[in-house]
Amino acid sequence: MGSEENNTELYKITTTQQVIASCCGAIVTSLLVTPLDVIKIRMQAQNNSFVNGKSFIYSNGLMDHVFVCDNGNSKAWYTKPGHFRGMWDAFMKIVKIEGIKSLWSGLPPTLIMALPGTVIYFTSYDQLSEVLISKLGKDSGHIPVLAGTISRLGSLTVVSPVELIRTKMQARRLSYKQLQICISNTIAKDGWFSLWRGWSATALRDVPFSALYWYNYERFKKKLCKKFDAREPTFVISFTSGAAAGSIAAAVTLPFDVVKTHRQTEIWSYETLNVSQKGSKSTWTTMKRIFAEYGFTGLFAGIVPRLIKVAPACAIMISTYEYGKSFFRKLNKQKNHKDKNSHSS
């Protein structure tokens, strides 16, 4: 038993290898899931054109972005005309008329934003899990919840100011010098914390989601590994566990997602377009207003599209990440054996 534990320690992956695995996961997820949301946004634009100055949410499954429709004649991908009868019809027409590259419109900012956030999130989760296991023991059910919560708070805190800066640039076509002046003025007027405006609305959804996701993912993964007598999760086990855990977390936290979308568009409209903040509502006030106007079902609006988007994104991300870690473990094992043989000879 002792030698088996020692072997596990020898083949642990390094922090750099965790970073590479999470980067690969983010890239693969963005490449596979972005076309789904591009099609969804294009269909929304067809049915209800985005008004000049209106903020709207775009998500690729890894993270959300806020875009601002800055003029009615914009050639941006989200305002292009289309006559689509459904998702498949939209897919075929976009590929045929505009070229297949249009399905990945908006991918560069997604990757720029998603890579650092994803690296911090997944690497922190693994590092924190190891520390908590040494303190609380391997069988503690609190570890995924604690590690998931802390790692999500960390990644969210780092990425929030960058997202705000990116949104300002997209909304006003600012040069880097103008952007620097704009940010300096904002900090001078409202303080450093103004760079994290909108943080609470995002955290209210993402932190509970993360805690639920990791708790259920680790539980499903453990059960499936035991059922199939696997020493470490296979690609299929990780994919299935990630999809199931992501679906549960997405369904339970949907009311927070609905509120977050309302709050975030209000906040970014104020930040990027100088719209008056008068009448801007708190997160809880927004939730009560939605409940009063639309009832309980209003807080769960869009559950099917959210599940369709979140479940595959979670499944692809975690299975790619776990596959990457497994690859590096095997690589470390081979290197260790090679080093032993060279020393013995």
Coordinates of C-alpha atoms in Angstrom, one line a residue:
M1 CA 0.0 0.0 0.0
G2 CA 2.9 2.4 0.9
S3 CA 4.7 1.8 -2.3
E4 CA 1.5 2.5 -4.3
E5 CA 1.1 5.9 -2.5
N6 CA 4.8 6.7 -3.2
N7 CA 4.3 5.9 -6.9
T8 CA 1.3 8.2 -7.0
E9 CA 3.4 11.0 -5.5
L10 CA 6.2 10.4 -8.0
Y11 CA 3.8 10.8 -11.0
K12 CA 2.0 13.9 -9.7
I13 CA 1.9 16.6 -12.3
T14 CA 3.6 19.9 -11.9
T15 CA 1.8 23.3 -11.7
T16 CA 3.1 24.1 -15.2
Q17 CA 1.5 20.9 -16.5
Q18 CA -1.8 21.8 -14.8
V19 CA -1.7 25.2 -16.5
I20 CA -1.1 23.6 -19.9
A21 CA -3.9 21.1 -19.4
S22 CA -6.4 23.8 -18.4
C23 CA -5.3 26.0 -21.3
C24 CA -6.0 23.1 -23.7
G25 CA -9.4 22.5 -22.1
A26 CA -10.3 26.2 -22.5
I27 CA -9.3 26.3 -26.1
V28 CA -11.1 23.1 -27.0
T29 CA -14.2 24.1 -25.2
S30 CA -14.3 27.6 -26.8
L31 CA -13.7 26.1 -30.3
L32 CA -16.6 23.6 -29.9
V33 CA -19.1 25.7 -28.0
T34 CA -18.7 29.2 -29.5
P35 CA -20.6 28.3 -32.8
L36 CA -23.7 27.3 -30.7
D37 CA -23.9 30.8 -29.1
V38 CA -23.0 32.6 -32.3
I39 CA -26.0 30.9 -33.9
K40 CA -28.2 31.7 -30.9
I41 CA -27.3 35.4 -30.9
R42 CA -27.8 35.7 -34.7
M43 CA -31.3 34.2 -34.3
Q44 CA -32.1 36.6 -31.5
A45 CA -30.9 39.5 -33.6
Q46 CA -33.2 38.3 -36.4
N47 CA -36.3 38.3 -34.2
N48 CA -35.5 41.3 -32.1
S49 CA -32.8 43.6 -33.5
F50 CA -30.4 45.0 -30.9
V51 CA -31.2 48.7 -30.2
N52 CA -28.4 51.2 -30.6
G53 CA -26.6 51.4 -27.2
K54 CA -28.2 48.3 -25.8
S55 CA -26.0 46.0 -23.8
F56 CA -26.5 42.2 -24.2
I57 CA -24.9 39.1 -22.9
Y58 CA -22.9 36.7 -25.1
S59 CA -21.6 33.5 -23.6
N60 CA -19.4 30.7 -25.0
G61 CA -20.1 28.3 -22.2
L62 CA -16.8 29.1 -20.4
M63 CA -17.7 32.7 -19.5
D64 CA -20.0 35.6 -20.3
H65 CA -19.2 38.7 -22.2
V66 CA -21.2 42.0 -22.5
F67 CA -21.4 43.5 -25.9
V68 CA -22.8 46.9 -26.8
C69 CA -24.6 47.6 -30.1
D70 CA -23.1 50.9 -30.9
N71 CA -24.8 51.8 -34.2
G72 CA -27.6 50.5 -36.4
N73 CA -25.4 50.1 -39.5
S74 CA -22.7 48.0 -37.7
K75 CA -21.3 45.1 -39.7
A76 CA -20.7 43.2 -36.5
W77 CA -21.6 39.5 -36.5
Y78 CA -24.5 39.9 -34.0
T79 CA -26.4 42.4 -36.3
K80 CA -26.0 40.7 -39.6
P81 CA -29.3 40.0 -41.2
G82 CA -30.6 36.5 -41.6
H83 CA -33.8 34.5 -42.4
F84 CA -33.3 31.4 -40.3
R85 CA -36.0 28.8 -39.7
G86 CA -34.1 27.1 -36.9
M87 CA -30.6 26.3 -35.6
W88 CA -29.7 23.8 -38.3
D89 CA -30.9 26.2 -41.0
A90 CA -28.9 29.0 -39.4
F91 CA -25.8 26.8 -39.3
M92 CA -26.1 25.9 -43.0
K93 CA -26.8 29.4 -44.3
I94 CA -24.0 31.0 -42.2
V95 CA -21.5 28.5 -43.5
K96 CA -22.7 28.7 -47.1
I97 CA -23.1 32.5 -47.4
E98 CA -20.6 34.0 -44.9
G99 CA -18.1 31.2 -44.6
I100 CA -17.3 28.8 -41.8
K101 CA -15.2 31.4 -40.0
S102 CA -18.3 33.3 -39.0
L103 CA -19.2 30.6 -36.6
W104 CA -16.2 31.6 -34.5
S105 CA -16.9 35.3 -34.5
G106 CA -16.0 36.8 -31.2
L107 CA -13.6 34.0 -30.4
P108 CA -10.4 36.1 -29.9
P109 CA -11.8 38.2 -27.0
T110 CA -13.2 35.0 -25.6
L111 CA -9.8 33.3 -25.6
I112 CA -8.0 36.3 -24.2
M113 CA -10.5 36.5 -21.3
A114 CA -11.1 32.8 -20.8
L115 CA -7.5 31.5 -20.8
P116 CA -6.3 33.4 -17.7
G117 CA -9.6 32.9 -15.8
T118 CA -9.7 29.2 -16.6
V119 CA -6.1 28.6 -15.7
I120 CA -6.5 30.4 -12.4
Y121 CA -9.7 28.5 -11.7
F122 CA -8.7 25.0 -12.4
T123 CA -5.1 25.2 -11.2
S124 CA -6.2 26.8 -8.0
Y125 CA -8.9 24.1 -7.5
D126 CA -6.4 21.3 -7.8
Q127 CA -3.8 23.0 -5.6
L128 CA -6.4 23.9 -2.9
S129 CA -7.8 20.4 -3.0
E130 CA -4.4 18.9 -2.2
V131 CA -3.9 21.3 0.7
L132 CA -7.4 20.6 2.1
I133 CA -6.9 16.8 1.7
S134 CA -3.7 17.0 3.8
K135 CA -5.6 19.0 6.5
L136 CA -9.1 17.4 6.5
G137 CA -8.5 13.9 5.1
K138 CA -9.2 12.4 1.7
D139 CA -12.8 11.4 2.4
S140 CA -14.1 14.9 3.5
G141 CA -17.1 15.9 1.5
H142 CA -16.4 19.6 2.2
I143 CA -13.2 19.7 0.1
P144 CA -14.8 20.1 -3.4
V145 CA -17.1 22.8 -2.0
L146 CA -14.4 24.8 -0.3
A147 CA -11.9 24.5 -3.1
G148 CA -14.5 25.3 -5.8
T149 CA -15.7 28.3 -3.9
I150 CA -12.3 29.8 -3.2
S151 CA -10.9 29.1 -6.7
R152 CA -13.9 30.7 -8.4
L153 CA -13.7 33.8 -6.2
G154 CA -10.0 34.1 -7.0
S155 CA -10.4 33.8 -10.8
L156 CA -13.5 36.1 -10.8
T157 CA -11.6 38.8 -8.9
V158 CA -8.7 38.7 -11.2
V159 CA -10.7 38.7 -14.5
S160 CA -13.4 41.3 -13.5
P161 CA -11.3 44.5 -14.1
V162 CA -10.0 43.1 -17.4
E163 CA -13.6 42.4 -18.6
L164 CA -14.6 45.9 -17.7
I165 CA -11.7 47.4 -19.6
R166 CA -12.4 45.2 -22.6
T167 CA -16.1 46.3 -22.6
K168 CA -15.1 50.0 -22.4
M169 CA -12.8 49.5 -25.5
Q170 CA -15.5 47.7 -27.4
A171 CA -18.2 50.3 -26.6
R172 CA -16.3 53.5 -27.4
R173 CA -13.5 52.4 -29.8
L174 CA -10.9 53.9 -27.4
S175 CA -7.2 53.9 -28.1
Y176 CA -5.0 52.5 -25.4
K177 CA -4.0 56.1 -24.4
Q178 CA -7.6 57.2 -24.2
L179 CA -8.4 54.0 -22.3
Q180 CA -5.7 54.8 -19.8
I181 CA -7.1 58.3 -19.2
C182 CA -10.6 56.9 -18.9
I183 CA -9.6 54.3 -16.3
S184 CA -7.5 56.9 -14.4
N185 CA -10.5 59.3 -14.3
T186 CA -12.8 56.5 -13.1
I187 CA -10.4 55.5 -10.3
A188 CA -9.9 59.2 -9.3
K189 CA -13.6 59.7 -9.2
D190 CA -14.9 56.4 -7.7
G191 CA -11.8 54.7 -6.3
W192 CA -10.1 51.4 -7.2
F193 CA -13.1 49.3 -6.2
S194 CA -15.0 50.8 -9.2
L195 CA -12.9 48.4 -11.4
W196 CA -14.8 45.5 -9.8
R197 CA -18.3 47.0 -10.3
G198 CA -20.6 44.1 -11.2
W199 CA -18.4 41.6 -9.3
S200 CA -21.2 40.8 -6.7
A201 CA -23.8 40.1 -9.4
T202 CA -21.5 37.7 -11.1
A203 CA -20.2 36.1 -7.9
L204 CA -23.8 35.5 -6.7
R205 CA -24.3 33.1 -9.6
D206 CA -20.8 31.7 -10.2
V207 CA -19.7 30.9 -6.7
P208 CA -22.8 28.7 -5.8
F209 CA -22.5 27.1 -9.3
S210 CA -18.9 26.3 -8.7
A211 CA -19.5 24.8 -5.2
L212 CA -22.4 22.6 -6.5
Y213 CA -20.5 21.6 -9.7
W214 CA -17.3 20.4 -8.0
Y215 CA -19.2 18.6 -5.2
N216 CA -21.3 16.6 -7.7
Y217 CA -18.5 16.1 -10.2
E218 CA -16.2 14.5 -7.6
R219 CA -19.1 12.4 -6.3
F220 CA -20.2 11.1 -9.7
K221 CA -16.5 10.6 -10.7
K222 CA -15.8 8.5 -7.6
K223 CA -18.9 6.4 -8.2
L224 CA -18.2 5.8 -11.8
C225 CA -14.5 5.0 -11.2
K226 CA -15.7 2.4 -8.6
K227 CA -18.3 1.0 -10.9
F228 CA -15.9 0.5 -13.8
D229 CA -12.9 -0.4 -11.5
A230 CA -10.9 2.5 -12.9
R231 CA -7.9 3.8 -10.9
E232 CA -8.2 7.2 -12.5
P233 CA -11.1 8.8 -14.5
T234 CA -11.3 7.9 -18.2
F235 CA -12.4 10.5 -20.8
V236 CA -15.9 9.0 -20.8
I237 CA -16.2 9.0 -17.0
S238 CA -15.0 12.7 -16.8
F239 CA -17.3 13.7 -19.7
T240 CA -20.4 12.0 -18.1
S241 CA -19.6 13.3 -14.6
G242 CA -19.0 16.9 -15.9
A243 CA -22.2 16.9 -18.0
A244 CA -24.3 15.6 -15.0
A245 CA -22.7 18.0 -12.5
G246 CA -23.0 21.0 -14.8
S247 CA -26.7 20.3 -15.5
I248 CA -27.5 20.1 -11.8
A249 CA -25.5 23.3 -10.9
A250 CA -27.0 25.2 -13.9
A251 CA -30.6 24.3 -13.0
V252 CA -30.2 25.1 -9.3
T253 CA -28.5 28.4 -9.8
L254 CA -30.7 29.6 -12.8
P255 CA -32.5 32.3 -10.7
F256 CA -29.1 33.9 -9.9
D257 CA -28.2 33.7 -13.6
V258 CA -31.4 35.5 -14.6
V259 CA -30.7 38.2 -12.0
K260 CA -27.1 38.4 -13.0
T261 CA -28.0 39.0 -16.7
H262 CA -30.3 41.9 -15.7
R263 CA -27.8 43.4 -13.3
Q264 CA -24.8 43.0 -15.6
T265 CA -26.4 44.7 -18.6
E266 CA -27.6 47.6 -16.4
I267 CA -24.1 48.0 -14.9
W268 CA -22.2 47.8 -18.2
S269 CA -24.7 50.3 -19.8
Y270 CA -23.8 52.7 -17.0
E271 CA -20.1 52.0 -17.2
T272 CA -19.7 52.1 -21.0
L273 CA -22.3 54.5 -22.3
N274 CA -22.6 56.9 -19.3
V275 CA -26.2 56.0 -18.9
S276 CA -27.6 57.4 -15.7
Q277 CA -27.4 55.1 -12.8
K278 CA -30.4 56.6 -11.2
G279 CA -32.9 53.8 -10.5
S280 CA -30.2 51.1 -10.7
K281 CA -31.3 48.3 -8.5
S282 CA -29.5 46.0 -6.2
T283 CA -29.3 42.2 -6.9
W284 CA -31.9 41.3 -4.4
T285 CA -34.2 44.1 -5.5
T286 CA -33.9 42.9 -9.1
M287 CA -34.8 39.4 -8.0
K288 CA -37.9 40.6 -6.1
R289 CA -39.0 42.7 -9.2
I290 CA -38.7 39.7 -11.5
F291 CA -40.6 37.5 -9.1
A292 CA -43.4 40.2 -8.7
E293 CA -43.7 40.7 -12.5
Y294 CA -43.3 37.1 -13.8
G295 CA -43.8 34.9 -10.8
F296 CA -41.7 31.9 -9.7
T297 CA -41.3 30.7 -13.3
G298 CA -39.7 34.1 -14.3
L299 CA -36.7 33.2 -12.2
F300 CA -36.2 30.0 -14.2
A301 CA -36.7 31.5 -17.6
G302 CA -34.4 30.0 -20.3
I303 CA -33.6 26.8 -18.4
V304 CA -33.5 24.7 -21.6
P305 CA -31.1 26.9 -23.6
R306 CA -28.9 27.2 -20.4
L307 CA -28.7 23.4 -20.0
I308 CA -28.0 22.9 -23.7
K309 CA -25.1 25.3 -23.4
V310 CA -23.7 24.6 -20.0
A311 CA -23.8 20.8 -19.9
P312 CA -21.7 20.2 -23.0
A313 CA -19.3 23.1 -22.0
C314 CA -18.7 21.6 -18.6
A315 CA -18.3 18.1 -20.0
I316 CA -15.8 19.1 -22.7
M317 CA -13.8 21.3 -20.4
I318 CA -13.4 18.9 -17.5
S319 CA -12.8 15.8 -19.7
T320 CA -10.2 17.6 -21.7
Y321 CA -8.6 18.9 -18.5
E322 CA -8.6 15.4 -16.9
Y323 CA -7.2 13.9 -20.1
G324 CA -4.4 16.4 -20.2
K325 CA -3.5 15.6 -16.5
S326 CA -3.6 11.9 -17.3
F327 CA -1.3 12.4 -20.3
F328 CA 1.3 14.3 -18.1
R329 CA 1.1 11.7 -15.3
K330 CA 2.0 9.0 -17.9
L331 CA 4.7 11.2 -19.3
N332 CA 6.2 11.7 -15.8
K333 CA 6.0 8.0 -15.1
Q334 CA 7.9 7.2 -18.3
K335 CA 10.5 9.9 -17.5
N336 CA 10.9 8.5 -14.0
H337 CA 11.4 4.9 -15.3
K338 CA 13.9 6.2 -17.9
D339 CA 15.9 8.1 -15.2
K340 CA 15.9 5.0 -13.0
N341 CA 17.2 2.8 -15.8
S342 CA 19.9 5.3 -16.8
H343 CA 21.1 5.5 -13.1
S344 CA 21.1 1.7 -12.7
S345 CA 23.1 1.2 -15.9

